[in-house]
XYZ file of C-alpha atoms in Angstrom:
509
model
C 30.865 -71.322 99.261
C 31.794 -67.976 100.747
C 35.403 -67.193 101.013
C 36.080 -68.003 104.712
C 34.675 -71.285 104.526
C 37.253 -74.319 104.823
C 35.713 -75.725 101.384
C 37.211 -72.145 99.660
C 40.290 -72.126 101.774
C 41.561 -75.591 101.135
C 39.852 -76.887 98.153
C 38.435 -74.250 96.052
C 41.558 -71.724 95.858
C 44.706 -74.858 96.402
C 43.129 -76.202 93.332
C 42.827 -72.649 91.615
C 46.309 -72.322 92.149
C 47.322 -75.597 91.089
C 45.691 -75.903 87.550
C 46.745 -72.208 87.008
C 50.481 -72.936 87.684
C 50.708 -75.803 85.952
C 49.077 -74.886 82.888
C 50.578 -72.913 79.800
C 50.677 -69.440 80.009
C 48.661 -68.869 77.139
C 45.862 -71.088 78.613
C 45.950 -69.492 82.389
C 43.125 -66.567 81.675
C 40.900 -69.661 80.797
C 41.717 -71.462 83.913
C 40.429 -68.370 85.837
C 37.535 -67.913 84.111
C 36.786 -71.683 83.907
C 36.901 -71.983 87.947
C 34.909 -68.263 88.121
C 32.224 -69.588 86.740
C 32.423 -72.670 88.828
C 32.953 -70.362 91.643
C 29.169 -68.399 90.167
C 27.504 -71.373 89.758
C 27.958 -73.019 93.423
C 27.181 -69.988 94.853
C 24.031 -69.355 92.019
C 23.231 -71.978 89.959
C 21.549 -71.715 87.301
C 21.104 -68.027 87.798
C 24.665 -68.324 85.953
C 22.626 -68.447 82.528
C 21.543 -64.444 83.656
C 24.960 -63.805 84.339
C 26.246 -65.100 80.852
C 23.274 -63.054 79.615
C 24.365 -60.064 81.160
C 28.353 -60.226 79.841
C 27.269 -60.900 76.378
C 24.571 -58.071 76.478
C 27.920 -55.782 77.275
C 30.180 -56.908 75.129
C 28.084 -56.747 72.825
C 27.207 -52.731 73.303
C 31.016 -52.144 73.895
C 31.291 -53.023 69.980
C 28.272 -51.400 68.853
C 30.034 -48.425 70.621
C 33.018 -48.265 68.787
C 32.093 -47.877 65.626
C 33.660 -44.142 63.466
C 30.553 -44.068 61.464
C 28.446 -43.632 64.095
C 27.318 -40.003 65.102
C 27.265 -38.752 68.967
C 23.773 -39.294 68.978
C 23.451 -42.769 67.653
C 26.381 -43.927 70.154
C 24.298 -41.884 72.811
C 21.318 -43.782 71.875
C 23.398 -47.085 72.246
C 24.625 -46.534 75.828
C 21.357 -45.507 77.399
C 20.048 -48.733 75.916
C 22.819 -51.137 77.185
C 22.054 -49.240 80.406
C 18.805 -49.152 80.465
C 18.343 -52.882 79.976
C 21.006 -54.181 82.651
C 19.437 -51.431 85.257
C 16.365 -52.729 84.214
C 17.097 -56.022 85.056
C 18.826 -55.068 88.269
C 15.519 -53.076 88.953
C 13.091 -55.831 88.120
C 15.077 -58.697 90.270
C 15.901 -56.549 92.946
C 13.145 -53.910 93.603
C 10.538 -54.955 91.713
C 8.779 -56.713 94.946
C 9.355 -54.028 97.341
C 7.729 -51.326 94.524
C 4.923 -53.475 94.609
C 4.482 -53.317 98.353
C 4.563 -49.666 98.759
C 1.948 -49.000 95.542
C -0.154 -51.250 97.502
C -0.266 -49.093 100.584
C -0.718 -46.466 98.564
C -3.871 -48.279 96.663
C -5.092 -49.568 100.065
C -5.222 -45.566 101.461
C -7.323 -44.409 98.477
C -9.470 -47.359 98.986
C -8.826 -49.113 95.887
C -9.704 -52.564 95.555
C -6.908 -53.741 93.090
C -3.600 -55.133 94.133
C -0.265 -55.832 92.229
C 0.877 -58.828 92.936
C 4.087 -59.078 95.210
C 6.607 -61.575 93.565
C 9.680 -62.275 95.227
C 12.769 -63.451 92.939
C 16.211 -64.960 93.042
C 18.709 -62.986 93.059
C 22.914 -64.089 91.692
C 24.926 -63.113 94.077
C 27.177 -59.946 93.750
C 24.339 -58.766 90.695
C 24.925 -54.955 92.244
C 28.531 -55.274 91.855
C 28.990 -56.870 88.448
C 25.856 -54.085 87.289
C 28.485 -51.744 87.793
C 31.238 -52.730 86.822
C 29.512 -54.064 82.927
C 28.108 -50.078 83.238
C 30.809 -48.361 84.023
C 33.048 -51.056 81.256
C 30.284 -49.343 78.293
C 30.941 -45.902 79.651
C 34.290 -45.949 79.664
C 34.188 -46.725 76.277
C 31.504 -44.251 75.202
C 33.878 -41.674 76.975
C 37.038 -42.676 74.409
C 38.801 -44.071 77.865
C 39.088 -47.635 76.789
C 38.566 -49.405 73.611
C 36.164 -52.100 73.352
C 37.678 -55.421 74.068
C 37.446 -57.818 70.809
C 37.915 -61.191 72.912
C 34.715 -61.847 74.855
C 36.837 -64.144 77.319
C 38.349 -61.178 78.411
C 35.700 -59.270 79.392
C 34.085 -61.989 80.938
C 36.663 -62.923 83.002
C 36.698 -58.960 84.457
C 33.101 -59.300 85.240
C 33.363 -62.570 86.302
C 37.141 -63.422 88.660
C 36.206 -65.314 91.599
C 37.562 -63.106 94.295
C 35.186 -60.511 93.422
C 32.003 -61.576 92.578
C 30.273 -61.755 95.741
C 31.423 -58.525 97.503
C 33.718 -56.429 95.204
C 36.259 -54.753 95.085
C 34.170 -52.349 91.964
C 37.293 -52.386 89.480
C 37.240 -50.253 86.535
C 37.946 -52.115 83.108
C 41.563 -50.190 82.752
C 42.524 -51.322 86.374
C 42.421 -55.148 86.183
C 41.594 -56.634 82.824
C 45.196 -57.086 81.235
C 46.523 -58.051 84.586
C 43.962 -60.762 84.724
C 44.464 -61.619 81.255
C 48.709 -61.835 81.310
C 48.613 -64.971 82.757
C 51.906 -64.232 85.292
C 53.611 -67.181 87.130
C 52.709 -67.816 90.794
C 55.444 -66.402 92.902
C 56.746 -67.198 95.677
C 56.839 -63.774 97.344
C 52.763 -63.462 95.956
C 52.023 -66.371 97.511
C 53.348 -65.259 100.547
C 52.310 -61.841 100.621
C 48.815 -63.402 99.795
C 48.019 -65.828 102.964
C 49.700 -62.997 105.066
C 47.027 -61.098 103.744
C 44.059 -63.772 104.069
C 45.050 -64.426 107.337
C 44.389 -60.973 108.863
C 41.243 -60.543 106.906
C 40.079 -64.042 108.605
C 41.236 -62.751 112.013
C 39.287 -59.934 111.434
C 36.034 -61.581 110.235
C 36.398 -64.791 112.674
C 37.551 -63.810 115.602
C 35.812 -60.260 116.019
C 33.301 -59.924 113.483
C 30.994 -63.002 113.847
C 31.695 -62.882 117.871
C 29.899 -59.093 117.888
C 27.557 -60.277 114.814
C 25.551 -62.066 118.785
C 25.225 -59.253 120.817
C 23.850 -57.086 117.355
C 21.380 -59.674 116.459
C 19.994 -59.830 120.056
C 19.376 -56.379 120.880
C 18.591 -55.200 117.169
C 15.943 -58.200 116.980
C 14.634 -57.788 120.891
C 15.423 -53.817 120.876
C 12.068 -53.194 123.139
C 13.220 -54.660 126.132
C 16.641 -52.675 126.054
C 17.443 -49.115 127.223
C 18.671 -46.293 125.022
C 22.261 -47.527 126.749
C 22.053 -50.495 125.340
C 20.922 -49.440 121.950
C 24.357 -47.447 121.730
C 25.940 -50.275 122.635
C 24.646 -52.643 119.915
C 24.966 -49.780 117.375
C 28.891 -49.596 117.950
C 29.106 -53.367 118.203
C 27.096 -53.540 114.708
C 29.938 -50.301 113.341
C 32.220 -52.586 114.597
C 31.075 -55.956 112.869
C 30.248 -54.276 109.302
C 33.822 -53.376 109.324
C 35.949 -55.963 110.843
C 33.875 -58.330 108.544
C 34.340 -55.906 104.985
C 37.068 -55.001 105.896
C 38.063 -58.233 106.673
C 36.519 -59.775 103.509
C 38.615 -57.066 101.190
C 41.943 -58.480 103.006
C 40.731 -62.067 101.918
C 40.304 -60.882 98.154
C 43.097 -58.636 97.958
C 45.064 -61.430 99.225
C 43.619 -64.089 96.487
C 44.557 -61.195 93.754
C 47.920 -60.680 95.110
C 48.633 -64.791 94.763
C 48.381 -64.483 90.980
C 49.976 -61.371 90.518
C 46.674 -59.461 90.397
C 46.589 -56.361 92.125
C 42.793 -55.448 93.018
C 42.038 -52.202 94.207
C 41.891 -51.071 98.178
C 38.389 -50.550 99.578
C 39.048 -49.043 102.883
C 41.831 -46.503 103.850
C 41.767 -46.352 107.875
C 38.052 -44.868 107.542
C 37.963 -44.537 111.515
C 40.411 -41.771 111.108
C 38.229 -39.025 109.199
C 37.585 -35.696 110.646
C 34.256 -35.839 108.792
C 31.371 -37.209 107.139
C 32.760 -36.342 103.362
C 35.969 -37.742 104.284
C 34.797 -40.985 105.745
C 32.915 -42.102 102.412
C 36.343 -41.236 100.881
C 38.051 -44.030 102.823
C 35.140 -45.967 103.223
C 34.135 -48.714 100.117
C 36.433 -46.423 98.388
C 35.295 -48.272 94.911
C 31.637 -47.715 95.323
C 32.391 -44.188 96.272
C 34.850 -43.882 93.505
C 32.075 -45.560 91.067
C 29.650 -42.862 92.252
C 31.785 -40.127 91.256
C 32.888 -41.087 88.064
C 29.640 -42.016 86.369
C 26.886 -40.205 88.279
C 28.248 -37.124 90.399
C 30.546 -35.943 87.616
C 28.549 -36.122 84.441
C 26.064 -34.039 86.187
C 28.659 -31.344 87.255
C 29.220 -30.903 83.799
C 25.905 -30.959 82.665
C 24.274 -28.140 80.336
C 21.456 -27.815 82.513
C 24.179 -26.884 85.309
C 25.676 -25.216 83.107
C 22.972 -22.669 82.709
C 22.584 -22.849 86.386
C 26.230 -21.415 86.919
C 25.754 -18.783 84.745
C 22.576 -17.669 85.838
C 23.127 -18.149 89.619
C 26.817 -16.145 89.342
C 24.626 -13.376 88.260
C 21.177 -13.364 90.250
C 21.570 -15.865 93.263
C 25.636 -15.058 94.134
C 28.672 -17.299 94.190
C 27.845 -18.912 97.518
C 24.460 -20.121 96.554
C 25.365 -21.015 93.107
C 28.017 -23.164 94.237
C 25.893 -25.075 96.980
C 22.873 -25.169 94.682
C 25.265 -27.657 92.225
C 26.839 -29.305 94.879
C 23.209 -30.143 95.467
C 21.941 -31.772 92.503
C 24.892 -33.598 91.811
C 25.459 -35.278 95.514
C 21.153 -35.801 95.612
C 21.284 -38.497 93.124
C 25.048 -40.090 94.527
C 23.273 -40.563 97.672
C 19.851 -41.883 96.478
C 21.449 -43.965 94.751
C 24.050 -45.234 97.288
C 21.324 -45.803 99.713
C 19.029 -48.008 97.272
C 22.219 -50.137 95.638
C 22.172 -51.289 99.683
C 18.577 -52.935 98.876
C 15.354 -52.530 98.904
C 14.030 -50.499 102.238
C 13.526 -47.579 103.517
C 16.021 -47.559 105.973
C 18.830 -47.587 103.359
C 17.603 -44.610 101.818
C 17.406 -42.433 104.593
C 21.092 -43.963 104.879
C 21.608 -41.988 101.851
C 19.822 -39.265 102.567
C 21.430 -39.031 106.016
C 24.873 -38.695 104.330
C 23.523 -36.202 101.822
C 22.128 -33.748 104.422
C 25.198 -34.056 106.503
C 27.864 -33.659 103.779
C 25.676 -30.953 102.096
C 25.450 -29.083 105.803
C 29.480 -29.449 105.923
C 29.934 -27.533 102.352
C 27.022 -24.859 103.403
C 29.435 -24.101 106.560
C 32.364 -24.313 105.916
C 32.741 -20.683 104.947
C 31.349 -19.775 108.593
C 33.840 -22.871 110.240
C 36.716 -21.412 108.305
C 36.072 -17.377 109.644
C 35.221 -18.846 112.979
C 38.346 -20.492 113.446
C 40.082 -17.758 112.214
C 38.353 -15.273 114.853
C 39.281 -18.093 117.552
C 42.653 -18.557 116.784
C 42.003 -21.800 116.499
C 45.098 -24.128 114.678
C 42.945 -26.510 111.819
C 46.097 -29.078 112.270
C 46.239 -29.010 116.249
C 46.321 -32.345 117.328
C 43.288 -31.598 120.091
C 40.896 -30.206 117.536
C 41.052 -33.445 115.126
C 40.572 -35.645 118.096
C 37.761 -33.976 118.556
C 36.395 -34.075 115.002
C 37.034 -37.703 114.976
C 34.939 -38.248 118.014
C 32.288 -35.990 116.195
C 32.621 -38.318 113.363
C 32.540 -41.122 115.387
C 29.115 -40.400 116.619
C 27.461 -39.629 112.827
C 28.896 -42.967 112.125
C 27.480 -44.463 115.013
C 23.883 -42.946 114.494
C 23.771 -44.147 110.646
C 24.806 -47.488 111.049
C 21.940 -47.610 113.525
C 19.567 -47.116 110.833
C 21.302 -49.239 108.288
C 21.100 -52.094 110.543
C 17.579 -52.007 112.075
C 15.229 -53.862 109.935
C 12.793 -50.961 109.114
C 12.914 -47.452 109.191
C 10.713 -46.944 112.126
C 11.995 -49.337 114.208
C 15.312 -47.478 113.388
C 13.315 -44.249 114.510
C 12.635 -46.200 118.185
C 15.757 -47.086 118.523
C 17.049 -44.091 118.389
C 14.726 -42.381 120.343
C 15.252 -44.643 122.835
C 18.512 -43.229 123.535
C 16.807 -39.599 124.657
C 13.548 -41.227 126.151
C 14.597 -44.263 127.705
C 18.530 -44.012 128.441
C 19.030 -46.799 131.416
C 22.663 -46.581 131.816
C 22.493 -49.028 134.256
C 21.935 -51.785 131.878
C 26.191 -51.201 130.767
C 26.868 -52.642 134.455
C 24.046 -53.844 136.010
C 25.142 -57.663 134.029
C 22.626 -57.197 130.753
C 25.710 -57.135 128.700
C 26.221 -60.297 129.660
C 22.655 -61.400 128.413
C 23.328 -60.708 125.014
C 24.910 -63.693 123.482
C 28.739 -62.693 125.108
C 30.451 -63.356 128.291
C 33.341 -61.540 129.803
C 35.729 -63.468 127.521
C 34.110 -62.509 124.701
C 34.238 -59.287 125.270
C 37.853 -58.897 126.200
C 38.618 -61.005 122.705
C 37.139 -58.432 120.805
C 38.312 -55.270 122.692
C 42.002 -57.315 121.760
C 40.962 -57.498 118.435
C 39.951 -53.950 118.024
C 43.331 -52.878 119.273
C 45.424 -54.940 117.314
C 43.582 -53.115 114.437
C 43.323 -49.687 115.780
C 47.458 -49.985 115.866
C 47.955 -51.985 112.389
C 45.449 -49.077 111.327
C 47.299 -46.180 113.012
C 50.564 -47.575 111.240
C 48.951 -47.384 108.137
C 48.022 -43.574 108.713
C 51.441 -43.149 109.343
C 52.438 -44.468 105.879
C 54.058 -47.520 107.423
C 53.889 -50.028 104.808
C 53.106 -53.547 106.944
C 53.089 -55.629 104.019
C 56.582 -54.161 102.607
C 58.273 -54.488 106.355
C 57.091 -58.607 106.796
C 58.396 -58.707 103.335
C 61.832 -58.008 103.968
C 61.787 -58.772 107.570
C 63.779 -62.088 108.907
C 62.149 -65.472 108.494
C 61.265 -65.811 112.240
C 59.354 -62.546 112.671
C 57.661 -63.850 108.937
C 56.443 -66.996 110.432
C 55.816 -65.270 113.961
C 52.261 -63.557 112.291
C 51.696 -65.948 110.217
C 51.668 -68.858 113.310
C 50.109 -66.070 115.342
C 47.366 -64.792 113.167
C 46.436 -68.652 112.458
C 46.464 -69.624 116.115
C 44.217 -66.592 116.886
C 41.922 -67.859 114.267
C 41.955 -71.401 115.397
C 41.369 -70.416 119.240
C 39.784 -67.533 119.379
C 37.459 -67.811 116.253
C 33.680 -67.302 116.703
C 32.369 -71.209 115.899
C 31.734 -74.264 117.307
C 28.979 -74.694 120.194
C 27.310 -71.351 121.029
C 28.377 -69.310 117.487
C 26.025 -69.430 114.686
C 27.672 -69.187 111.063
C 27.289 -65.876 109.926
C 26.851 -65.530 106.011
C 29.263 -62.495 104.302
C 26.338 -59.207 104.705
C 27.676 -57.351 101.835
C 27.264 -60.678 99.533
C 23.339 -59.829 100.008
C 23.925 -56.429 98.025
């Protein structure tokens, strides 16, 4: 039951609504968490028992945290347990079977006749996203920045609301628990706001996202008998679906929040307008970047090993390398990480490491941009100049969603070498675009749909608020999107004969 399926759209969520509005509003927090884990269990089963596991494990380290008798030390020794165990977990479930793939190539090139045995297991969905959340809930507390929650419904609710589960937004414990727990009528104006909301995400995953998600499949699983054209092609039409479909996804949650009175977080800030790589991941799953920052990139800033660094390097290695050297250690493990919490291959961590080396190349020159464009006479706000960055961005967004998407890191390495050995820019005329899956109609639909969101996008840049102008607009322009977004979505969606369904992809991190 994924949230664009009819069974969530006019079962699941009308009920939801129902039960919460009529009941007392003492009793509505339980209604939420009694359909969340409804929600968990259709979509897991009885991988809902781990889940349980896991929110009692926290809450139950959030008390031992809090505790004035305890020293530094012993509460130190506390967190790195309640860590430890629920990365361990995470670890085991997740990357346990791919670890034992790779130490058998390794055993198999020294010759040795023993093999670990490669067992695959199931996984509950959204287990990378409710990880972080329970870890960053027991460090928050650890850091004196919440207090440990004394109800365990509460907390389990904020790991577990529906909307959520399966694909985020990463909330900290301060940002939604007492809105989830205050039980607020269902307005009118929510409600509204809500399927205005749901309705462009759905647009956006329907009627562009799973129409491209053809095309991507066919090339990226047939990528030998396509030119180096082609492979550019498939690798903006798979840019294209991630984000019209998370994107997309994030308007469908949001909207669900916003129906209860629940303001969730924003995940994406018009990431097609950044002038770099650094600023892309800053508008980009803005909660997993966020995450990253807070509870890994920070704490090693401030470190007392880079502490000593500082120090020393100010004195022996000079500002410049000092700083870059830090930068360094602390973006390393942001991106190692970033690239593994994707899964278990290869590919995503060069994804990570791609990112690293790029955003660590931008810090090491920008000292040298800065003087040349000062030697140039160059304007850094001229209107030319960030078109151009954006294009440059474009194309390192283009190249690293090639590799995210190819199904091992050497095919990945082809692909893209296709594009230098093999070009064939015939194949962008010659008809194979029409091979793939799409005909002309196809493609104009989603060239429509990209514009419509480059300009609800390029309003949003401009601090237009959309949602605050349909708001207070007149009832006919009101029920003008709302007929049109739904029409678009009824004719134009990608199902029926020809379409396959196309499961949520960032449900399978």
């Amino acid at each position: 039951m994924a949230y664009h399926k009819s069974i969530y759209l006019f079962l699941f969520l009308p009920a939801v609504l129902c039960t919460y509005q009529l009941a007392p509003q003492k009793w509505r927090w339980k209604v939420l968490l009694g359909y969340s884990y409804l929600f968990f269990f259709f979509i897991s089963r009885q991988l809902i028992l781990l889940f349980v596991a896991t929110t009692a494990w926290t809450y139950w380290i959030g008390r031992m945290l809090y505790g004035q008798d305890r020293s530094k030390k012993k509460k130190r020794i506390i967190l790195s347990a309640g860590i430890l165990v629920l990365l361990g977990v995470l670890f085991f479930l997740k990357y346990s079977p791919w670890s034992a793939e790779n130490i058998n190539v390794l055993l198999e090139k020294t010759d040795t006749a023993y093999r670990i045995p490669v067992i695959t297991w199931a996984l509950p969905i959204g287990i990378s996203f409710y990880t972080l959340q329970a870890v960053g809930y027991m460090v928050d507390i650890y850091w004196g920045k919440v207090k440990p929650e004394k109800h365990p419904g509460k907390l389990a609710l904020f790991l577990a609301f529906f909307p959520q589960i399966m694909e985020g937004p990463i909330c900290s414990y301060s940002d939604t628990a007492d809105s989830l727990w205050e039980g607020l009528p269902v307005k009118e104006e929510n409600l509204r706001a809500g399927c205005i909301r749901i309705l462009w995400g759905l647009f956006k995953k329907m009627v562009v996202a799973d129409r491209m998600y053809l095309l991507v499949k066919t090339v990226f699983d047939g990528y030998e008998g396509y030119g180096g054209a082609a492979v550019i092609a498939a690798a903006i039409g798979y840019t294209i679906q991630l984000y019209m479909e998370f994107s997309g996804t994030m308007d469908i949650i949001i909207g669900n929040g916003w129906m209860f009175g629940i303001r969730l977080p924003e995940n994406f800030r018009q990431p097609f307008c950044s002038r770099s790589a650094s600023e892309f991941w800053k508008r980009w799953h803005i909660t997993l970047g966020a995450w990253f920052r807070t509870y890994i990139f920070y704490p090693i800033s401030v470190s007392g090993v880079l502490k000593k660094w500082n120090r020393y390097g100010r004195k022996h290695a000079g500002k410049y390398m000092t700083k870059l050297t830090a930068y360094a250690c602390g973006l390393f493990p942001v991106w190692l990480c970033n690239g593994l919490w994707h899964g278990a291959r290869w590919s995503y961590i060069f994804y990570g490491m791609y990112y690293f080396v790029l955003i660590l190349l931008g810090i090491a020159f920008e000292p040298v941009h800065s003087r040349l464009m000062s030697l140039c006479h160059i304007d850094p706000s001229s209107a030319l100049l960030r078109r151009l960055q954006i294009l440059k961005t474009w194309c390192i967004i283009f190249i690293g969603e090639l590799f995210f998407r190819a199904d091992s890191l050497s095919i990945g390495m082809k692909m893209f070498a296709s594009i230098f050995r093999e070009f064939r820019p015939e194949q962008l005329w010659d008809g194979t675009l029409l091979t793939l899956g799409l005909d002309g109609n196809d493609y104009a639909v989603i060239l429509a749909g990209c514009v419509i969101a480059a300009v609800v996008g390029a309003l949003k840049e401009r601090k237009t608020d959309i949602q605050e102008k349909l708001q207070k607009s007149c009832v006919l322009v009101r029920w003008g999107v709302c007929y049109g977004l739904i029409f678009a979505v009824i004719i134009f969606g990608a199902y029926g004969a020809g379409y396959l369904q196309v499961d949520l992809i960032y449900a399978g991190f």
